[in-house]
Amino acid sequence: MAKTLTYKILEKHLIDGKLEKGSSIGIRIDQTLTQDATGTTAFLLFESMALPRAKTDVSVSYVDHNMSQFGPENHNDHLYLQTIAAKSGVYHSRPGNGICHQVHLERFGKPGATLLGSDSHTPTGGGISMLAIGAGGMDVAVAMGGGAFYLTAPKVIGVKLSGRLPAGVASKDIILKLLSILTTKGNVGCVVEYFGDGVKSLSVPQRATVTNMGAELGVTTSVFASDAQTEKFLKAQHRSADFVAMAADDRCEYDSVIEIDLARLEPLAAQSPSPDNIKTIKSLVGTKISQVVIGSCTNSSYTDLMMVAAALKGKTIAASVEFAIAPGSKQVMAMLAANGAMADIIAAGARILESGCGPCIGQGFSPADGTVSVRTFNRNFAGRSGTKGDSVLLTSPETAVAAALAGEIVDPREAGIDYKVIELPGEFLADDNMIQKPLSATEAEKAEVLRGPTIVVPESPKKLAESINGNVVLKCGDKITTDHIMPAGVFLKYRSNVPVYAKCVFNCFDEEGKPTFAERALVLKAGGIAGIIVAADSYGQGSSREHAALCPMYLGIQVVLAKSIERIHKANLINFCIVPITFSEPADYDRINENDELVIENLTEAIKGSNNVMIKNKTAGTEFKGLLKFSDRDRQILIAGGLGKYTKDV
Ligand code: MIC
Ligand code: SF4
C-alpha cells in the first residue's frame, strides 16, 4: 500500500503497539533536544528517575531562553545544565550559540530520524524531513534514557503546494494562510505533510519556518520530503553524509487535502491575541507601528536576515520605530558580520540583540502601551510580549522590514523594496566551538555537577485518592494557553524553583485586593480538598512547558475538567498525576461555577477500566458524565502516581 512520509518514518521507529490510525504507539527516539527553560526540570527528573546516560544517537541541551541574567538564577541554571549534560552523555550548546531549533537544524537534524524536544517548536526539524515532536521535559528525559515515546498514530493532513512565491510574499505567509484555514483548535492527533510541485522551490530554512509555526495549529508535527533542497542545505553545512532522500509514495492517501497555490498567496499577519487571527496586510495598510523585531526560531535564518540587510542597505529606520534583530544562531550572526550585511543592518539603525529567544518570550523589548508591535515570531498570546493589552502583528521578515522603514504597515509588494532572492550560500560557516561534547563514561563518573541554591528538586506527585472531594478553583474559557497558566517573561527565571514559580500560576486572572489563584488553591490543599480547574475548548495550547502541570500539582490541583485538552499539555497533566477529564456533554460546562463543590466517587477504579466517570456537583445538585480518554499506558501512569513512579516501576 502506498504510504505517507509520516507513516514511513513511524514504521521504521515503531517499538510498541500497532501502527493503525488512532491507536497508541511507542516509537524509538533517535535524537532529543532540551532548552534551559524546560531543561533544568527535564534533567532534574532524569536524575531522579535514575535513568542511564543518554542512550539516543544524539541528545543536545541548549541554552537560549533565559539569557537576561537579572540575579543569579539564570547563570545557576546554565552551570547546572552544562555540567549535567557533560556527565549524562549529552551535547551542550552554550549561551550565545543560538536558538535550539535553528542550531539543531543547522548542525544536528537528519532526514528520516525522530527528534523529541522539550519545546513545542521542535517540529521545526520537519523542514529537514525529521519526524520532530514537542513534549514535556519528563517525556524527553525518558526518551533520553532510551525509553519509547508514546503518541496516537496520527491522521495525516496533506497540504499540496503549487506554483512559486511572488516577490514580497514569504514562506511565513504559507503557514499564516494554513492557520486561517485550520485555526489553532481541533487539530490534535494530526500531522501535516507538505507535497506537490510548489515544495521544490522552497529552501530548507523556508520549509523550517512553515513547520515551526505548524506548532500553532496544535498538530503533532509537520513534515516535508527530503530532496535536492535538503541535500543542498546539508552539503553547505558540511554534512552531506547525513543526507538521505525521503518522500511519500506517489499515490498515498491523506486523510484530507488542502491546496495552496503559492503564486496566489498574499502577505498576511496574525493579529493579537491568537496566531490564527489572520488578516491580509492589505487590510492593515496605514496602521501606525512603533516597534519591529525580526528574529525567533521562526524567522532568523541566514537567508531571512540577508534579505533584511539588502532591504535596509543605505536607508534609515522610520523615526517612530524602535527596531531590533536577533539572529537565530552564532552561525548566522558570524556570517552576517563577516560579509558586511551586519554593517548595513547596524547603519540603518537596528538594535542588535543576542542570538536567543529574547523578546519572543517576553525577555525585554516589551512594546509601549497602546502601540502596535510587528514581530516575525510565532506567538502573540495576550501579554506574552510583557505588556498588558499588547497589540502584536506576526508577519514575514519581508513585511516587517517594509514596516520598519515606513513607520506603518505597507504592502511589501508595493513598498519599493527590491526583495532580492537570497540563495543559500554554497558553504555555511560551520564552527562548533560553542558546542561542548559529552564526557566519556569513565570521565563522567568523576565529574562534578554544579547545583546552585536556586535549583530546587521538584516534589513528586501524590498517589490519587480513591474518590475525589474537590472545589472549582477557576473556571476559564476557550483557548487557554500554557502562557496563561504559567507565565514566562520576568517570571521565567523561577523555572528551577517550583515553590516560588507556583505563586504565578494563572496570575493573569488575579485581581488586586483579592486572594490569588495560588493562595486559594493552597488553602484548599491545606484543608485536604482537591483543586479542580474547569475550562472550555483547547485547554493548554501553545508552549510545552510542563510547569503548567507541575506547579498546579504543587498547589494541590488534582483534576482538569475541560471540553477539550491539547496533546502536549494532556500528557504533562498525566505525567504529574493530574486527571484530565473531558465533558461528555459540552453544555455541562455551563452548569458549573467557580467554587462549586464536585465529588468524583471511585475515580481510580474508573481510571483502571472505564471510559467515563460520574461527577456530582454538590453545590448545584446536579450530576453529569465525564469522559476518560486514556490509552492503557496513560491509565497505568495515573494509577502509579505519575510518570516518574511508573518509569521506576517498569
Ligand atoms: C515558547 O515559545 O512558548 C517556549 C518558551 O519556547 C516554550 C517552552 C517553554 O515554555 O520553556 C515552548 O514553546 O514549548
Ligand atoms: Fe524561543 Fe520563541 Fe522559539 Fe519559543 S517560540 S523557542 S521562545 S524563539
XYZ file of C-alpha atoms and ligand atoms in Angstrom:
672
model
C 0.000 0.000 0.000
C 1.251 3.491 -0.837
C 2.386 5.260 2.339
C 2.685 8.818 3.547
C 6.139 10.004 4.612
C 4.866 10.291 8.186
C 3.877 6.623 8.301
C 7.127 5.539 6.631
C 9.147 7.198 9.395
C 6.803 5.910 12.108
C 7.045 2.367 10.738
C 10.856 2.442 10.919
C 10.719 3.571 14.544
C 7.803 1.535 15.872
C 8.655 -0.428 19.032
C 5.276 -0.848 20.690
C 1.675 -1.134 19.521
C 0.038 -1.479 16.130
C 0.556 1.231 13.548
C -3.117 1.915 12.961
C -4.591 5.393 12.880
C -5.961 6.326 16.296
C -4.152 3.666 18.314
C -1.479 4.299 20.902
C 2.040 3.531 19.661
C 5.521 3.700 21.137
C 8.380 4.865 18.898
C 12.153 4.897 19.231
C 13.598 8.368 19.530
C 16.906 8.968 17.703
C 17.596 12.494 18.927
C 16.420 14.731 21.760
C 16.720 18.409 22.454
C 16.105 20.384 25.601
C 16.391 24.094 26.258
C 17.237 25.838 29.506
C 13.715 26.941 30.466
C 12.400 23.377 30.355
C 15.777 21.627 30.539
C 16.606 22.077 34.202
C 13.399 20.276 35.197
C 13.971 17.662 32.493
C 17.467 16.928 33.823
C 16.376 17.000 37.479
C 13.687 14.454 36.604
C 16.194 12.471 34.534
C 18.387 12.261 37.627
C 15.517 11.445 39.970
C 14.330 8.570 37.757
C 17.874 7.137 37.976
C 17.978 6.714 34.193
C 21.218 5.652 32.485
C 23.374 8.046 30.456
C 21.705 9.232 27.270
C 21.046 6.254 25.022
C 19.911 8.190 21.962
C 22.098 8.739 18.874
C 22.325 12.432 19.770
C 20.921 14.460 22.660
C 21.578 18.183 22.866
C 20.957 20.610 25.717
C 20.621 24.219 24.544
C 20.784 27.487 26.461
C 18.775 30.110 24.608
C 15.704 31.208 26.604
C 16.844 32.537 29.995
C 19.586 34.883 28.956
C 18.761 38.110 30.764
C 20.543 37.095 33.984
C 18.933 39.514 36.440
C 20.004 37.807 39.644
C 21.932 34.556 39.886
C 19.098 32.186 38.874
C 19.790 32.003 35.126
C 23.528 31.525 35.479
C 22.967 28.854 38.150
C 20.763 27.043 35.629
C 23.344 27.375 32.858
C 26.090 25.884 35.031
C 23.875 23.012 36.152
C 22.913 22.280 32.539
C 26.499 22.438 31.315
C 27.791 20.037 33.972
C 24.864 17.601 33.966
C 24.995 17.420 30.147
C 28.672 16.507 30.189
C 28.038 13.821 32.796
C 24.912 12.420 31.110
C 26.371 11.922 27.637
C 24.649 14.957 26.158
C 25.988 17.747 23.900
C 25.668 21.245 25.357
C 25.106 24.278 23.168
C 26.384 27.205 25.214
C 24.607 30.533 25.656
C 25.380 32.661 22.616
C 25.365 29.718 20.231
C 21.778 30.317 19.237
C 18.148 29.250 19.406
C 17.737 25.495 19.837
C 15.612 24.900 16.730
C 17.822 26.959 14.439
C 21.051 25.372 15.685
C 19.574 21.885 15.637
C 18.545 22.316 12.016
C 21.998 23.612 11.095
C 24.176 21.161 12.990
C 22.273 18.009 14.027
C 18.990 17.456 12.137
C 18.888 14.322 9.956
C 16.243 13.381 7.377
C 14.158 10.371 8.401
C 15.202 10.496 12.065
C 12.912 11.055 15.041
C 13.504 14.033 17.317
C 11.765 14.671 20.632
C 12.238 18.107 22.180
C 11.058 19.779 25.364
C 9.828 22.731 23.373
C 6.669 22.990 21.314
C 8.523 24.303 18.250
C 10.607 21.155 17.910
C 8.632 20.411 14.672
C 10.968 22.953 13.029
C 13.004 19.799 12.267
C 10.248 18.743 9.845
C 11.837 21.252 7.456
C 14.708 18.817 7.113
C 12.427 15.750 6.974
C 12.635 14.698 10.577
C 9.642 13.480 12.478
C 10.195 16.112 15.145
C 7.793 16.295 18.069
C 7.433 18.605 21.063
C 6.789 17.110 24.502
C 7.091 17.793 28.208
C 10.540 17.573 29.795
C 9.704 14.351 31.592
C 8.804 12.559 28.347
C 12.045 13.851 26.841
C 14.008 12.650 29.879
C 12.539 9.153 29.457
C 13.370 9.172 25.724
C 16.896 10.375 26.507
C 17.273 7.345 28.782
C 16.277 5.056 25.909
C 12.547 4.759 26.640
C 9.899 4.837 23.928
C 7.810 7.923 23.248
C 4.082 7.263 23.137
C 1.693 9.014 20.817
C -1.541 8.378 18.977
C -0.916 7.116 15.447
C -1.956 10.293 13.633
C -4.280 11.317 10.865
C -2.235 12.888 8.078
C -3.383 16.134 6.503
C -1.784 16.602 3.079
C -1.050 20.185 2.083
C -0.486 20.389 -1.654
C 1.619 23.358 -2.690
C 1.726 24.513 -6.298
C 3.311 27.496 -8.049
C 6.081 29.755 -6.704
C 6.039 32.542 -4.144
C 5.915 36.013 -5.737
C 8.410 38.696 -4.614
C 7.400 40.192 -1.263
C 5.429 37.076 -0.284
C 7.237 34.667 2.032
C 7.058 31.142 3.377
C 5.685 32.695 6.595
C 2.590 33.576 4.568
C 2.079 29.876 3.739
C 1.734 28.939 7.374
C -0.329 32.036 8.194
C -2.670 31.010 5.368
C -2.898 27.488 6.762
C -3.649 28.902 10.229
C -6.518 30.860 8.711
C -7.910 27.584 7.334
C -7.268 25.103 10.135
C -7.123 27.529 13.114
C -5.387 26.664 16.389
C -8.273 24.477 17.530
C -9.342 20.946 16.721
C -6.194 19.563 15.065
C -4.954 17.363 17.905
C -3.747 13.958 16.689
C -2.888 15.130 13.146
C 0.378 15.527 11.250
C 0.659 17.984 8.353
C 2.610 16.686 5.364
C 3.541 19.082 2.538
C 3.727 17.828 -1.033
C 3.261 18.992 -4.628
C 5.329 20.898 -7.168
C 5.461 24.072 -5.099
C 7.614 22.332 -2.485
C 10.611 22.072 -4.812
C 11.241 25.806 -4.862
C 11.312 26.126 -1.064
C 14.705 26.007 0.648
C 15.220 24.232 3.973
C 15.067 27.498 6.003
C 11.798 28.417 4.235
C 10.369 24.991 4.971
C 11.515 25.251 8.578
C 9.534 28.492 9.002
C 6.431 26.598 7.921
C 6.968 23.524 10.118
C 7.998 25.714 13.055
C 4.759 27.640 13.170
C 2.821 24.466 12.437
C 3.036 24.129 16.228
C 0.370 26.827 16.437
C -2.078 24.517 14.639
C -1.891 22.169 17.607
C -0.837 19.267 15.366
C 1.652 16.604 16.448
C 4.172 17.785 13.854
C 4.634 18.859 10.219
C 6.993 17.386 7.655
C 8.489 17.999 4.199
C 10.168 15.425 1.951
C 13.960 15.231 1.794
C 15.048 16.183 -1.724
C 17.580 18.196 -3.711
C 16.944 21.242 -1.459
C 17.684 19.168 1.623
C 20.857 17.819 0.054
C 21.986 21.332 -0.864
C 21.424 22.558 2.695
C 23.236 19.641 4.302
C 26.127 19.924 1.863
C 26.512 23.628 2.663
C 26.515 22.691 6.365
C 29.359 20.225 5.622
C 27.019 17.360 6.488
C 26.446 15.616 3.146
C 26.835 12.256 4.889
C 23.582 12.907 6.780
C 21.556 13.237 3.583
C 19.088 10.582 2.591
C 16.248 11.109 0.110
C 12.806 10.571 1.650
C 9.343 11.089 0.240
C 5.792 9.853 0.469
C 4.757 7.170 -2.031
C 3.191 8.577 -5.158
C -0.401 7.556 -4.677
C -0.536 7.620 -0.906
C -3.821 8.696 0.626
C -4.126 11.593 3.030
C -6.995 11.893 5.489
C -7.740 15.264 3.959
C -6.036 17.516 1.432
C -5.717 21.295 1.418
C -4.387 23.019 -1.708
C -2.418 26.245 -1.635
C -1.258 27.979 -4.820
C 1.876 29.869 -3.806
C 1.577 32.205 -6.788
C -1.770 33.460 -5.488
C -0.729 33.926 -1.853
C -0.637 37.434 -0.462
C 1.190 38.891 2.550
C -0.642 38.125 5.793
C -0.396 38.869 9.509
C -1.686 37.257 12.689
C -3.139 39.899 14.964
C -3.254 39.624 18.787
C -4.376 37.660 20.713
C -4.036 34.476 18.669
C -1.822 33.178 15.854
C -4.958 32.198 13.923
C -6.440 35.689 13.911
C -5.302 36.211 10.325
C -5.666 39.472 8.394
C -4.399 40.411 4.960
C -1.659 43.024 5.015
C -3.755 44.947 2.509
C -6.463 45.381 5.134
C -3.903 46.700 7.642
C -2.115 49.165 5.355
C -1.648 52.505 7.097
C -1.651 51.050 10.647
C 0.929 53.056 12.608
C 3.554 50.904 14.289
C 6.162 51.739 16.898
C 8.251 48.620 17.094
C 9.617 45.919 14.789
C 11.526 42.830 15.907
C 12.988 40.339 13.468
C 14.109 37.042 14.990
C 12.863 33.974 16.908
C 13.044 30.356 15.839
C 10.527 31.104 13.066
C 12.385 33.726 11.044
C 16.020 34.320 11.945
C 17.895 32.262 9.383
C 20.818 33.442 7.291
C 18.616 33.908 4.218
C 15.954 35.839 6.168
C 18.498 38.239 7.582
C 20.419 38.657 4.331
C 17.122 39.718 2.743
C 16.572 42.189 5.600
C 20.105 43.576 5.241
C 19.639 44.090 1.495
C 16.315 45.889 2.056
C 17.888 48.170 4.694
C 21.102 48.977 2.826
C 21.630 52.729 2.669
C 18.294 53.517 4.394
C 17.216 54.580 7.889
C 14.511 53.096 10.104
C 11.452 55.367 10.445
C 11.809 57.864 13.301
C 8.743 56.493 15.105
C 10.028 52.907 15.168
C 12.326 51.003 17.524
C 13.790 48.173 15.517
C 15.730 45.113 16.648
C 17.066 41.942 15.147
C 18.047 38.753 16.949
C 19.960 36.407 14.621
C 18.949 32.776 15.160
C 22.400 31.421 15.749
C 26.062 32.210 16.097
C 26.473 30.809 12.595
C 24.030 33.368 11.192
C 25.474 36.235 13.263
C 29.083 35.400 12.354
C 28.307 35.099 8.626
C 26.465 38.427 8.568
C 29.373 40.024 10.392
C 31.911 38.533 8.011
C 30.170 39.507 4.775
C 29.281 43.061 5.814
C 25.485 42.568 5.949
C 25.518 43.251 9.675
C 27.118 46.627 8.992
C 24.188 47.528 6.709
C 21.709 46.476 9.390
C 23.501 48.471 12.090
C 23.872 51.512 9.827
C 20.107 51.572 9.223
C 19.543 51.956 12.982
C 18.790 48.430 14.162
C 19.412 47.382 17.725
C 21.277 44.087 17.677
C 20.062 41.546 20.211
C 21.931 38.396 21.108
C 21.211 35.067 19.422
C 18.449 33.737 21.622
C 14.689 33.813 22.212
C 14.734 37.288 23.788
C 11.566 39.322 23.139
C 9.698 36.255 21.834
C 9.422 35.016 25.402
C 8.952 38.437 26.958
C 12.609 38.887 27.877
C 12.764 42.602 27.222
C 11.614 44.789 24.329
C 8.027 44.989 25.635
C 6.092 47.468 23.496
C 4.746 50.786 24.809
C 1.115 50.994 25.943
C -1.372 51.421 23.135
C 1.155 50.842 20.351
C 1.460 48.194 17.648
C 4.481 45.888 17.518
C 5.375 43.940 14.375
C 7.259 40.707 15.015
C 8.422 37.834 12.844
C 7.669 35.403 15.683
C 5.085 32.635 16.010
C 3.029 33.599 19.071
C 1.056 36.689 20.022
C -0.906 35.457 23.037
C -2.237 38.317 25.166
C 0.532 39.819 27.277
C 3.279 37.474 26.039
C 5.329 40.491 24.938
C 5.391 41.660 28.557
C 2.834 44.457 28.001
C -0.748 44.009 29.231
C -3.232 44.710 26.449
C -0.488 44.423 23.808
C -1.167 44.575 20.097
C 1.229 42.343 18.190
C 1.233 41.547 14.467
C 3.087 38.387 13.454
C 4.408 38.763 9.913
C 7.120 37.687 7.499
C 10.505 39.455 7.621
C 9.608 40.991 4.225
C 6.533 42.686 5.708
C 8.361 43.557 8.935
C 11.297 45.306 7.282
C 8.984 47.266 4.992
C 7.017 48.415 8.050
C 10.212 49.361 9.899
C 11.239 51.653 7.059
C 7.782 53.181 6.568
C 6.669 53.515 10.232
C 3.376 51.936 9.302
C 2.085 48.783 7.702
C 2.698 48.824 3.970
C 2.123 46.135 1.396
C 5.644 44.754 0.870
C 4.855 44.210 -2.825
C 4.307 47.938 -3.216
C 6.959 49.246 -0.826
C 9.554 49.999 -3.478
C 11.902 47.413 -1.992
C 13.792 45.148 -4.332
C 13.417 41.833 -2.471
C 16.479 40.009 -3.616
C 16.126 36.257 -3.963
C 18.664 35.130 -1.432
C 20.219 31.842 -2.405
C 21.632 29.505 0.210
C 25.387 30.016 0.464
C 27.498 27.243 -1.040
C 29.079 26.853 2.367
C 27.875 27.849 5.831
C 30.429 28.806 8.459
C 30.301 25.601 10.451
C 32.297 26.174 13.611
C 31.021 24.102 16.538
C 33.349 25.667 19.099
C 30.361 26.582 21.303
C 29.018 23.050 21.395
C 30.502 21.144 24.294
C 30.898 17.433 23.698
C 29.785 14.921 26.356
C 32.362 13.256 28.594
C 33.209 9.594 28.173
C 31.515 7.213 30.625
C 34.699 6.871 32.731
C 35.391 10.607 32.840
C 31.734 11.224 33.660
C 31.902 9.098 36.800
C 34.251 11.593 38.446
C 32.647 14.734 37.045
C 31.003 17.159 39.422
C 27.543 18.603 38.789
C 27.073 22.219 39.863
C 23.757 22.914 41.578
C 23.237 26.481 42.687
C 20.950 27.168 45.653
C 18.139 28.399 43.370
C 17.780 24.941 41.842
C 15.190 23.001 43.804
C 14.323 19.379 43.040
C 10.574 19.324 42.223
C 8.195 17.491 44.536
C 6.807 14.177 43.275
C 3.061 13.831 42.745
C 0.968 12.177 45.468
C -0.923 8.990 44.600
C -4.546 9.586 43.630
C -7.157 9.049 46.317
C -9.889 6.517 45.510
C -12.533 9.256 45.391
C -12.139 12.990 44.940
C -13.751 15.712 47.018
C -12.936 18.871 45.189
C -13.614 22.522 44.632
C -13.542 24.518 41.392
C -10.684 26.969 41.918
C -11.027 28.511 38.464
C -13.473 28.381 35.586
C -11.943 29.664 32.370
C -12.940 29.793 28.703
C -11.663 28.673 25.286
C -8.054 28.535 24.094
C -6.382 28.861 27.478
C -2.659 28.694 26.653
C 0.127 27.431 28.862
C 1.278 31.083 28.872
C -1.976 31.886 30.741
C -1.413 29.017 33.150
C 2.283 29.616 33.737
C 3.588 32.993 32.560
C 7.159 33.332 31.310
C 8.707 36.812 30.752
C 10.069 38.201 34.021
C 8.982 35.069 35.914
C 10.958 32.750 33.645
C 13.929 32.809 35.987
C 11.982 30.805 38.591
C 11.626 27.730 36.369
C 14.033 25.737 38.553
C 12.209 26.590 41.755
C 8.653 25.230 41.745
C 7.551 26.578 45.176
C 8.414 30.123 44.067
C 7.223 29.802 40.445
C 3.914 28.226 41.564
C 2.897 31.597 43.064
C 2.467 32.857 39.481
C 0.009 30.158 38.316
C -2.874 31.884 36.471
C -1.724 35.288 37.718
C -3.260 36.811 34.566
C -6.665 36.193 36.194
C -5.727 37.506 39.654
C -7.493 40.694 40.730
C -5.982 43.299 43.012
C -7.089 43.042 46.615
C -8.445 39.502 46.176
C -6.682 36.230 47.036
C -4.651 34.918 44.112
C -5.274 31.596 42.350
C -2.239 30.165 44.134
C -3.439 31.335 47.552
C -6.943 29.933 47.028
C -5.559 26.606 45.845
C -3.171 26.319 48.795
C -5.995 26.949 51.291
C -7.916 24.035 49.760
C -4.812 21.857 49.752
C -4.248 22.553 53.453
C -7.859 21.517 54.129
C -7.418 18.234 52.238
C -9.727 19.356 49.403
C -8.692 18.693 45.800
C -8.363 21.715 43.499
C -10.213 21.462 40.183
C -9.785 23.626 37.068
C -12.725 23.887 34.671
C -12.092 25.024 31.096
C -13.728 25.092 27.670
C -12.108 24.103 24.341
C -8.427 23.648 23.544
C -7.126 23.922 27.096
C -3.307 24.047 27.327
C -2.488 25.348 23.835
C 0.977 26.600 22.998
C 4.159 26.019 24.929
C 5.197 22.554 26.077
C 6.166 23.912 29.499
C 5.395 21.158 31.980
C 5.406 23.736 34.745
C 1.810 24.306 33.627
C 1.151 20.890 35.181
C 3.959 20.697 37.744
C 3.117 23.977 39.510
C -0.669 23.386 39.653
C 0.139 19.923 41.050
C 2.263 21.570 43.743
C -0.764 23.774 44.555
C -2.990 20.714 45.034
C -4.814 20.672 41.686
C -5.917 17.086 41.022
C -8.382 17.338 38.145
C -8.734 19.400 34.955
C -12.244 19.241 33.542
C -12.484 20.697 30.041
C -14.328 20.477 26.729
C -11.022 19.543 25.054
C -7.356 19.462 26.054
C -4.298 19.875 23.788
C -1.899 16.962 23.244
C 1.307 18.050 24.993
C -0.483 19.543 27.959
C -2.702 16.491 28.430
C 0.411 14.295 28.517
C 2.053 16.645 31.034
C -1.023 16.509 33.288
C -0.965 12.710 33.235
C 2.787 12.638 33.872
C 2.230 14.689 37.031
C -0.878 12.759 38.069
C -3.479 15.442 37.435
C -6.506 13.714 35.888
C -7.633 15.284 32.591
C -11.366 14.675 32.181
C -13.456 15.940 29.251
C -17.155 16.788 29.339
C -19.348 14.205 27.668
C -21.949 16.953 27.029
C -20.312 20.328 26.285
C -23.392 22.044 27.804
C -22.432 20.654 31.235
C -19.634 23.224 31.206
C -22.282 25.965 31.508
C -23.777 24.348 34.592
C -20.604 24.649 36.698
C -19.449 27.745 38.556
C -16.288 28.725 40.329
C -16.197 27.474 43.952
C -18.696 24.667 43.221
C -18.067 21.536 45.217
C -17.577 18.482 42.969
C -17.399 14.869 44.090
C -15.979 12.107 41.906
C -16.529 8.736 43.522
C -14.414 5.693 42.671
C -12.202 7.682 40.321
C -9.214 5.329 40.496
C -11.473 2.351 39.797
C -12.861 4.171 36.754
C -9.368 5.110 35.533
C -8.383 1.446 35.663
C -11.007 0.265 33.227
C -13.769 2.656 32.251
C -14.115 5.333 29.604
C -16.232 7.551 31.798
C -16.931 8.598 35.344
C -19.906 10.285 37.069
C -19.290 13.700 38.625
C -21.636 15.132 41.280
C -21.965 18.874 41.580
C -22.962 19.133 45.252
C -23.443 22.895 45.075
C -25.781 22.820 42.068
C -27.356 19.467 42.994
C -26.629 18.029 39.542
C -24.761 15.044 38.173
C -23.031 14.622 34.820
C -20.740 12.300 32.909
C -17.032 12.957 32.367
C -15.001 11.116 29.707
C -11.710 9.388 30.483
C -9.963 9.370 27.107
C -6.840 7.424 28.008
C -4.541 4.845 26.481
C -3.735 1.823 28.660
C -0.371 3.359 29.410
C -1.984 6.671 30.488
C -4.140 4.695 32.916
C -1.117 2.887 34.352
C 0.798 6.149 34.772
C -2.097 7.783 36.638
C -2.561 4.769 38.896
C 1.191 4.567 39.594
C 1.184 8.227 40.704
C 2.795 9.849 37.663
C 5.412 9.047 35.043
C 8.329 9.238 37.496
C 6.988 6.422 39.671
C 5.741 4.466 36.630
C 9.193 4.599 34.989
C 10.911 3.418 38.170
C 8.418 0.542 38.498
C 8.675 -0.837 34.939
C 7.551 29.193 23.892
O 7.766 29.548 22.742
O 6.476 29.406 24.492
C 8.640 28.447 24.630
C 9.141 29.322 25.709
O 9.704 28.178 23.763
C 8.050 27.155 25.174
C 8.916 26.410 26.079
C 8.955 26.966 27.455
O 7.943 27.423 27.977
O 10.039 26.903 28.041
C 7.553 26.172 24.114
O 7.221 26.583 23.030
O 7.411 24.973 24.411
Fe 12.309 30.632 21.758
Fe 10.235 31.975 20.867
Fe 11.091 29.885 19.547
Fe 9.864 29.553 21.911
S 8.979 30.360 20.050
S 11.769 28.534 21.194
S 10.588 31.377 22.996
S 12.219 31.790 19.864
